[in-house]
GROMACS .gro file of C-alpha atoms in nm:
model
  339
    1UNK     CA    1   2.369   2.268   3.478
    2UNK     CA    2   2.662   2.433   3.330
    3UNK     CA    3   2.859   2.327   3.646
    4UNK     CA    4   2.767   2.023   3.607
    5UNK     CA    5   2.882   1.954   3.254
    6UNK     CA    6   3.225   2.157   3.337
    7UNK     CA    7   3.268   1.884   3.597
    8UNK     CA    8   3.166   1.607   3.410
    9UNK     CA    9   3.426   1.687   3.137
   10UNK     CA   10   3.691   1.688   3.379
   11UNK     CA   11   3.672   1.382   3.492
   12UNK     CA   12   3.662   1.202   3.155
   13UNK     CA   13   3.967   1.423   3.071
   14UNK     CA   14   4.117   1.251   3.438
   15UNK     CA   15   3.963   0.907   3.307
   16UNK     CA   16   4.187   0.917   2.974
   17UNK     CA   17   4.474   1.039   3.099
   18UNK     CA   18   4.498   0.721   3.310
   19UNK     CA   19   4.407   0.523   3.026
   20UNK     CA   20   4.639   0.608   2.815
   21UNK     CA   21   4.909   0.431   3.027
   22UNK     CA   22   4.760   0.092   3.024
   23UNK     CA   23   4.837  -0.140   2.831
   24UNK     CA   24   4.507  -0.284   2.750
   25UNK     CA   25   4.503  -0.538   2.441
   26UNK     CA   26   4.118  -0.415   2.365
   27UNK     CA   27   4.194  -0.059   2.335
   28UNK     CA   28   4.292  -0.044   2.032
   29UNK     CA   29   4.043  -0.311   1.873
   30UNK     CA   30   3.871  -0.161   1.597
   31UNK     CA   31   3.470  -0.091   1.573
   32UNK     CA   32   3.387  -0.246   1.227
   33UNK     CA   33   3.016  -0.222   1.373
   34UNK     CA   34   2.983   0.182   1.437
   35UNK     CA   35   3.047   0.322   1.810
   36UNK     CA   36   2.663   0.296   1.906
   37UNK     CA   37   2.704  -0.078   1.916
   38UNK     CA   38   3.022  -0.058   2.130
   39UNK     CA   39   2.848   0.135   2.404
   40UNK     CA   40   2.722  -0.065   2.671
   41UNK     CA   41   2.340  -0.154   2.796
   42UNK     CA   42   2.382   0.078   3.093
   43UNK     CA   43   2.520   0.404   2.952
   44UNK     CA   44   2.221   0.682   2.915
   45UNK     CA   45   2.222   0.969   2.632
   46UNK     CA   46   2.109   1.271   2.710
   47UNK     CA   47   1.937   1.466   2.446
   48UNK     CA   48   1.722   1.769   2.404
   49UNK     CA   49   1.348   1.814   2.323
   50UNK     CA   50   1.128   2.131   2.347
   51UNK     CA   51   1.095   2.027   2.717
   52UNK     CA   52   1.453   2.017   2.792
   53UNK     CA   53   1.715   1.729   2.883
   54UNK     CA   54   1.576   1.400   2.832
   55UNK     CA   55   1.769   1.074   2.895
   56UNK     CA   56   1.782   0.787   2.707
   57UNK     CA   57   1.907   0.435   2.763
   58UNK     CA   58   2.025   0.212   2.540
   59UNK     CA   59   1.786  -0.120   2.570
   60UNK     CA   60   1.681  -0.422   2.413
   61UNK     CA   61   1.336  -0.553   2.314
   62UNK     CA   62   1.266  -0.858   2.126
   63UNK     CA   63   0.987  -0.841   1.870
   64UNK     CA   64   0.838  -1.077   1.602
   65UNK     CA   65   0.916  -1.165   1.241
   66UNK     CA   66   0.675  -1.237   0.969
   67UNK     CA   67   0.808  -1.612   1.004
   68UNK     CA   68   0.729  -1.567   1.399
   69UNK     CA   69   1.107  -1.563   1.505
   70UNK     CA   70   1.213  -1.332   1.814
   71UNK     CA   71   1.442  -1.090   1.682
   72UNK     CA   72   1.667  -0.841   1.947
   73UNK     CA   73   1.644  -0.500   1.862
   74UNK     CA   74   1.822  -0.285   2.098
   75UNK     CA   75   1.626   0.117   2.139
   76UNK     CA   76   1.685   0.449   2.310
   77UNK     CA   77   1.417   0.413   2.556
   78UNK     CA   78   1.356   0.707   2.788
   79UNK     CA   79   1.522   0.718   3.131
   80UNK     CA   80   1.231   0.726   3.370
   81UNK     CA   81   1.142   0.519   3.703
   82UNK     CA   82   1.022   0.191   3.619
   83UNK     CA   83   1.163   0.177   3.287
   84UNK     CA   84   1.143  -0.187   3.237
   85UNK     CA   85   0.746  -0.177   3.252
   86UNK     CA   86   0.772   0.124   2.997
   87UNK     CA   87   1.012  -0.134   2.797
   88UNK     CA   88   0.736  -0.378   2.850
   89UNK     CA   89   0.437  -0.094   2.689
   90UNK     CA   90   0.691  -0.037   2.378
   91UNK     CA   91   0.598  -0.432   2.319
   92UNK     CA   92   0.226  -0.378   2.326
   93UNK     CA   93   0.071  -0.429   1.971
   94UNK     CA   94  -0.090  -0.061   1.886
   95UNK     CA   95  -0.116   0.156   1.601
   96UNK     CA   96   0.160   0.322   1.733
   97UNK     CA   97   0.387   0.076   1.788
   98UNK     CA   98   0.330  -0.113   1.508
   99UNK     CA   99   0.445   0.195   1.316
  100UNK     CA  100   0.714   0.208   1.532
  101UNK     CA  101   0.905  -0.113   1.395
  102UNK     CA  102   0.709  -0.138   1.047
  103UNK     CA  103   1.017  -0.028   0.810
  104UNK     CA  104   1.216  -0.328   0.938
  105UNK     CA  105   0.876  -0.521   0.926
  106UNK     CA  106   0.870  -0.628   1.285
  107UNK     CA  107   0.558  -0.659   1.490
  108UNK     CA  108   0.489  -0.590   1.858
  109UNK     CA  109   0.424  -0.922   2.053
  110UNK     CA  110   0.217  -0.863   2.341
  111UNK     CA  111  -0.193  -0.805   2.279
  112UNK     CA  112  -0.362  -0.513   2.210
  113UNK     CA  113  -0.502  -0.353   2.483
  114UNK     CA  114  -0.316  -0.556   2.730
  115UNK     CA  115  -0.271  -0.349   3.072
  116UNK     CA  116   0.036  -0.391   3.299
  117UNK     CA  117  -0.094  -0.362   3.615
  118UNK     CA  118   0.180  -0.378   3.833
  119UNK     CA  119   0.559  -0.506   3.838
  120UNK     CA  120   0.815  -0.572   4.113
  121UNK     CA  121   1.187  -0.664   4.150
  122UNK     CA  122   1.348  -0.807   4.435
  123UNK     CA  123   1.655  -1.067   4.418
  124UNK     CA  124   1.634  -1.129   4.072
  125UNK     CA  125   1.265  -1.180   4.037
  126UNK     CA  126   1.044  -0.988   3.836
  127UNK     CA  127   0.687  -1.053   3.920
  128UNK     CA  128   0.505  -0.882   3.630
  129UNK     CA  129   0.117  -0.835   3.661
  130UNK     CA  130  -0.090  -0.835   3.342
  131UNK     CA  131  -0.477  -0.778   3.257
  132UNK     CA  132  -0.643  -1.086   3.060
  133UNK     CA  133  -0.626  -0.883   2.733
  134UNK     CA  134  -0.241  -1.046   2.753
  135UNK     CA  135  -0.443  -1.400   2.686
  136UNK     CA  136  -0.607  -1.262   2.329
  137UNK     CA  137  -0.387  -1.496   2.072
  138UNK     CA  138  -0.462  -1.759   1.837
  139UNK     CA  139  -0.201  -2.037   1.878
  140UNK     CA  140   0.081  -2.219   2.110
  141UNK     CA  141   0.334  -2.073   1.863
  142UNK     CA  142   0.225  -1.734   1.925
  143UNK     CA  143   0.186  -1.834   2.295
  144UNK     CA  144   0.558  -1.922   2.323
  145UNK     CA  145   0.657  -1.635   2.158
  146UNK     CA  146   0.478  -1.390   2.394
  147UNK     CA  147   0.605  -1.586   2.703
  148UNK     CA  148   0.976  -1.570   2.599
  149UNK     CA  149   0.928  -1.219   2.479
  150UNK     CA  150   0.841  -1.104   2.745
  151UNK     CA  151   1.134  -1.312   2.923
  152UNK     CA  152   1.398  -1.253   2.713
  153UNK     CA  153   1.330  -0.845   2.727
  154UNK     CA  154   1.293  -0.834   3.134
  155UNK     CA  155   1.617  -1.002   3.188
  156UNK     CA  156   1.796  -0.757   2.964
  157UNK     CA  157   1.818  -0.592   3.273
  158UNK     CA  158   2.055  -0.688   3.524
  159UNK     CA  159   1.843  -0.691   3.817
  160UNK     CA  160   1.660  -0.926   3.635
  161UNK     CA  161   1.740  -1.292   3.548
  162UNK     CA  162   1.409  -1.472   3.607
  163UNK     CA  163   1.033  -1.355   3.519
  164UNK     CA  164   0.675  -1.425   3.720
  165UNK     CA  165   0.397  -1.396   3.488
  166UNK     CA  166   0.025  -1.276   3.664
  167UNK     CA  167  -0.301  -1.225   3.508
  168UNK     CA  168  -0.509  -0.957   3.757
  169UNK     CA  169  -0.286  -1.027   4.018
  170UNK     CA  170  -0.297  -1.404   4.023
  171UNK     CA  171  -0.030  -1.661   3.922
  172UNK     CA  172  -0.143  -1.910   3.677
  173UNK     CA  173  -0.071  -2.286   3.595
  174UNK     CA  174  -0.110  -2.254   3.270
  175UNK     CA  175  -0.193  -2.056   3.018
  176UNK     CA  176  -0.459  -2.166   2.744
  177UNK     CA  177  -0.248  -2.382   2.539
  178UNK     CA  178  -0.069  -2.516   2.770
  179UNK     CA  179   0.277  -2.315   2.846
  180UNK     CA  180   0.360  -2.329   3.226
  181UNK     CA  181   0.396  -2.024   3.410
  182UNK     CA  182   0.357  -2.172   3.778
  183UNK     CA  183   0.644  -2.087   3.819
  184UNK     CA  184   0.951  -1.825   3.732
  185UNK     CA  185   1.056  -1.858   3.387
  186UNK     CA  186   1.465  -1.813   3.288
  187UNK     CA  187   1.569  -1.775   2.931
  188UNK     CA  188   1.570  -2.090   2.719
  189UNK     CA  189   1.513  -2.197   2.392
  190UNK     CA  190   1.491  -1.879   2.183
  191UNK     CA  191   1.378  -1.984   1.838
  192UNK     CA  192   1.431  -2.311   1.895
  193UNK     CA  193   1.481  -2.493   1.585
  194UNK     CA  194   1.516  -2.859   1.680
  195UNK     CA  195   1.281  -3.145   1.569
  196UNK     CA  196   1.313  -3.274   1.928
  197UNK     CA  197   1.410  -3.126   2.275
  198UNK     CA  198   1.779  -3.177   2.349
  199UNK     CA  199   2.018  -3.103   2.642
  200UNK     CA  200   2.276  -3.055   2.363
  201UNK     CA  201   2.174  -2.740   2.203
  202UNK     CA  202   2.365  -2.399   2.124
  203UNK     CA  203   2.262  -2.029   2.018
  204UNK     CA  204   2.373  -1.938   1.675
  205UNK     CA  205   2.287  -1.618   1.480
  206UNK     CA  206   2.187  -1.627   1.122
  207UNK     CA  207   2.045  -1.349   0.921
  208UNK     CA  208   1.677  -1.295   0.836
  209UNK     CA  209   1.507  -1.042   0.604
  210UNK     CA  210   1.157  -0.925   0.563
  211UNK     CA  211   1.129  -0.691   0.239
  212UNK     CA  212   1.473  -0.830   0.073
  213UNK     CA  213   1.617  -0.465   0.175
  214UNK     CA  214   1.682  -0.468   0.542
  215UNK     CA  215   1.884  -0.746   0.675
  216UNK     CA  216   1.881  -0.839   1.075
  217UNK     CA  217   2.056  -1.152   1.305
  218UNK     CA  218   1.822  -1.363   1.454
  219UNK     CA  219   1.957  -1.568   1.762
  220UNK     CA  220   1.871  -1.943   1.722
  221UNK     CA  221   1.904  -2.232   1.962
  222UNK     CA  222   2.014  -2.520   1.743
  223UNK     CA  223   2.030  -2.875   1.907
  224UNK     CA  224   2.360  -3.077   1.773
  225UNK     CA  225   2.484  -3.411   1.796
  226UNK     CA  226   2.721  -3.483   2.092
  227UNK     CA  227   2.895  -3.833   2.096
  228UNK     CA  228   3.123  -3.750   2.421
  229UNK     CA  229   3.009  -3.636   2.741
  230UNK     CA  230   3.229  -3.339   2.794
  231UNK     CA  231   2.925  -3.101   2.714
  232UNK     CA  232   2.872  -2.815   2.421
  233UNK     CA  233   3.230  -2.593   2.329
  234UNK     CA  234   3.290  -2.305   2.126
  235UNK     CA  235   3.373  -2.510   1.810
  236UNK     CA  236   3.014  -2.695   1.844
  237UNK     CA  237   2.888  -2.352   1.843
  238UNK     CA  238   3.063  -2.256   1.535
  239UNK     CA  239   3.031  -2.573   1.357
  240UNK     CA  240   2.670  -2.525   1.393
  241UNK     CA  241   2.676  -2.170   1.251
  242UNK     CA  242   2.898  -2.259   0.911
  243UNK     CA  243   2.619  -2.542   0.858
  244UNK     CA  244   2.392  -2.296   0.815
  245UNK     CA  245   2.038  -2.334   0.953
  246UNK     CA  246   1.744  -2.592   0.808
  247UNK     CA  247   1.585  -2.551   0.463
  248UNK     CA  248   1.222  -2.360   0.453
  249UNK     CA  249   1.336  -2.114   0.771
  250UNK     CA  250   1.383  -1.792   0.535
  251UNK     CA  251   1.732  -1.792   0.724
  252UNK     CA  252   2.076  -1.797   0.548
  253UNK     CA  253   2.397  -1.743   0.606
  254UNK     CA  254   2.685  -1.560   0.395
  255UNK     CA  255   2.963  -1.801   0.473
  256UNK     CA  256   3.128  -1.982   0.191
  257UNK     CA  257   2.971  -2.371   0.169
  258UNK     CA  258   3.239  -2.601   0.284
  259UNK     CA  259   3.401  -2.384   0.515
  260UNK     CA  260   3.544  -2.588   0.862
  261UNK     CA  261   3.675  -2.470   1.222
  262UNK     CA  262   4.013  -2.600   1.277
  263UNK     CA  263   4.019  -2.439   1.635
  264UNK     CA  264   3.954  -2.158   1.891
  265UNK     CA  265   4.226  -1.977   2.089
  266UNK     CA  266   4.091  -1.729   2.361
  267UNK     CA  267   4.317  -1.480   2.481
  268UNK     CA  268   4.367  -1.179   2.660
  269UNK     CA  269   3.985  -1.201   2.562
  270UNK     CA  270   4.015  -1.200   2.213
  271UNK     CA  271   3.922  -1.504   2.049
  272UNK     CA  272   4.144  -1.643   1.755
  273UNK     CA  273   3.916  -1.827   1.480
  274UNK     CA  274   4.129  -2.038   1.262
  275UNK     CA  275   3.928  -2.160   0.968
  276UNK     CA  276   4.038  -2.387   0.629
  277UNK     CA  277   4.117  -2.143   0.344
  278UNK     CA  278   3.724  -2.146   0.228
  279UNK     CA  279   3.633  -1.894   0.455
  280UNK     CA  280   3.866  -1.671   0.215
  281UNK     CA  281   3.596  -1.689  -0.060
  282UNK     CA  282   3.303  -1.502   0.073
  283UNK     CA  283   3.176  -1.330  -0.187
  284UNK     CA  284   3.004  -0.956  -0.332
  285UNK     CA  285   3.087  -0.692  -0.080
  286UNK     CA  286   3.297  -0.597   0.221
  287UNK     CA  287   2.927  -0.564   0.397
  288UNK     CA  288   2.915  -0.959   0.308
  289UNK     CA  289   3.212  -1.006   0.474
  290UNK     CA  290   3.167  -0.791   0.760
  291UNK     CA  291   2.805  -0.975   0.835
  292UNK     CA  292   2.975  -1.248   0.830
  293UNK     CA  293   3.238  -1.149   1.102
  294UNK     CA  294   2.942  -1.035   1.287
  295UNK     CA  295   2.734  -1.322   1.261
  296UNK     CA  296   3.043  -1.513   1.424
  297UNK     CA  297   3.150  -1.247   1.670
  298UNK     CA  298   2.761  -1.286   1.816
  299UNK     CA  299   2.771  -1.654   1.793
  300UNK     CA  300   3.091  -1.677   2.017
  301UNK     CA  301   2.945  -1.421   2.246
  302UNK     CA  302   2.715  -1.685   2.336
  303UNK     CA  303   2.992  -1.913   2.468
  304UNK     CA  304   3.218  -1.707   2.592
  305UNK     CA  305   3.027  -1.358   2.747
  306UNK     CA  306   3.387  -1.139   2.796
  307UNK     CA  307   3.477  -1.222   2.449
  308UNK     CA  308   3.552  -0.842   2.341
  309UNK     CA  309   3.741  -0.884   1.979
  310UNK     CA  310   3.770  -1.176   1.739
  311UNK     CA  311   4.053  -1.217   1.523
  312UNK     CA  312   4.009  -1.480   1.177
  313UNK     CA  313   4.298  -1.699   1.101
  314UNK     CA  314   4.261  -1.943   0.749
  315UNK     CA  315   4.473  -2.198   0.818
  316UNK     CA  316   4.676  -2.079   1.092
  317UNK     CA  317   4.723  -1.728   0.909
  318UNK     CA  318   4.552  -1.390   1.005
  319UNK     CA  319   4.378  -1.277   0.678
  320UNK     CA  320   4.167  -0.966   0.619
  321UNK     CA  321   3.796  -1.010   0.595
  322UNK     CA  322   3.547  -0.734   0.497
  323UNK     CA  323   3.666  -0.402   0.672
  324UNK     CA  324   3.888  -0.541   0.905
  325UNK     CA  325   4.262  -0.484   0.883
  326UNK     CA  326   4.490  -0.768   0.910
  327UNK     CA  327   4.658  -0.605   1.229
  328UNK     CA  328   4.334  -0.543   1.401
  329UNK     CA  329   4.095  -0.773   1.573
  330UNK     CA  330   3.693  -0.696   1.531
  331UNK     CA  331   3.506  -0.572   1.849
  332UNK     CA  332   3.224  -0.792   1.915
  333UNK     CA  333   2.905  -0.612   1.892
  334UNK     CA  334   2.745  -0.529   2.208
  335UNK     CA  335   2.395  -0.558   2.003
  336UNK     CA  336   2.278  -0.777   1.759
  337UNK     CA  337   2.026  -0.527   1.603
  338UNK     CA  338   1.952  -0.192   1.671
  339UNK     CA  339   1.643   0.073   1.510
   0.00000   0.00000   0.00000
């Protein structure tokens, strides 16, 4: 072990010597949300217990709000074989994972008692076996929610990009109130907050609370009006976030009322916001501003997934926001929650 760790430190010490010669316009971004955000969904901890090493990886699971919305929350899951159907048990609503998520006041959406029989990857395809206690909810709502749940926290992975749901082995049309699962299911429509479907639609994070104390972002899929043909951009994106999301959601956002994007410059992969001088008036606290910065750093994720730092601009001129200097651009958060 000791070996081990001598040669491990070498070659990081090798790894930033060789760094340090690039010149690498991310390098010196700053992390205005903490290093644990920064790391990506691959890298595994290691950590003691009273049984020795244990490894963790950094993983996301999306659970439920008391308004029903699907909220990320990325968790130190132990390393183990088959970790994604041990992702899939932290889901399962029991006493003990209920406590698990209770002081953020998120609940578990898969059934109690719900087995997972079996699961298998190949190509992309997760086929993911479940026992009928999976079936034990009250309502479509809570139907979709499951099914996308489910979806959205399998294809965290990267061998994973499309899910096959079975009950006791079997593929199902349909399940009871009438959500298709014939076939694989991709992610789609999280939170979907449309009156009508839409081919127009973006993803949008606002922020959500359930005791008034902890805050979280909640990823929304907004459908906008279009009146060209050249598809959804960046600035339809962010135009839709500064609207701020329907009345009666229990979702707001911090940025100032009236505030408009003038444009989007990516480059080098940082992405230059210009705004009109309203953004300057967010108000209260640097943590306003900085979930503010976040809450567009996520939303532009969405468009543009290599995005690593965002830079604000109010008309035309860089401006400091929250805890970000003027000369530094803000790393994009790798996760939108974590717990």
């Amino acid at each position: 072990m000791k070996r081990n760790r001598v040669i491990a430190l070498f070659l990081i010490l090798c790894m930033m010597i060789s760094l340090a010669g690039c010149a690498n316009p991310i390098r010196m971004v700053k992390n205005l949300f903490g290093d644990d955000e920064q790391a990506a969904s691959t890298i595994i901890e290691n950590v003691s217990d009273d049984q020795g090493d244990v490894q963790l990886r950094d993983t996301v699971l999306y659970y439920k709000d008391d308004k029903g919305f699907l909220i990320p929350v990325m968790r130190k899951i132990p390393w183990t074989e088959g970790i994604a159907k041990s992702t899939l048990a932290s889901l399962v609503d029991n006493p003990i994972n209920r406590q698990d998520m209770e002081s953020i006041g998120l609940i578990p959406v898969i059934p109690a008692n719900t087995q997972i029989h079996g699961m298998n990857i190949e190509n992309g395809l997760c086929k993911v076996d479940f026992s009928t206690d999976i079936l034990n909810y009250a309502s479509k709502d809570e139907e979709e929610s499951l099914v996308r749940a489910v979806v959205y926290t399998l294809t965290e992975f990267v061998t994973i990009d499309r899910v096959q749901f079975l009950i006791d082995g079997k593929v199902q049309k349909k399940l009871p109130f009438g959500t298709e699962v014939s076939k694989p299911i991709t992610r789609d429509n999280i939170n979907y907050v449309g009156v009508e479907p839409s081919k127009d639609k973006v993803v949008v994070y606002y922020e959500g609370t359930t005791n008034g104390l902890e805050t979280y972002f909640v990823p929304v899929t907004k459908a906008i009006t279009k009146n060209d043909e050249l598809g959804v951009n960046v600035i339809d994106a962010l135009d839709a976030l500064v609207e701020g999301p329907p009345e009666g959601l229990g979702l707001y956002t911090q940025i100032p009322k009236g505030t408009k994007v003038i444009s989007v410059d990516v480059n080098n992969a940082i992405a230059y916001v210009n705004f009109n001088e309203e953004i300057l008036k967010i108000k209260d606290s640097e943590e306003t501003a900085d979930h503010v910065l976040k809450s567009i750093a996520l939303t532009l994720k969405e468009q543009y997934r290599d995005v690593a730092a965002v830079k604000i601009l109010a008309n035309g001129k860089e401006v400091e926001i929250g805890t970000a200097k003027d000369e530094e651009p803000v790393a994009v958060p790798t996760f939108a929650n974590q717990h």
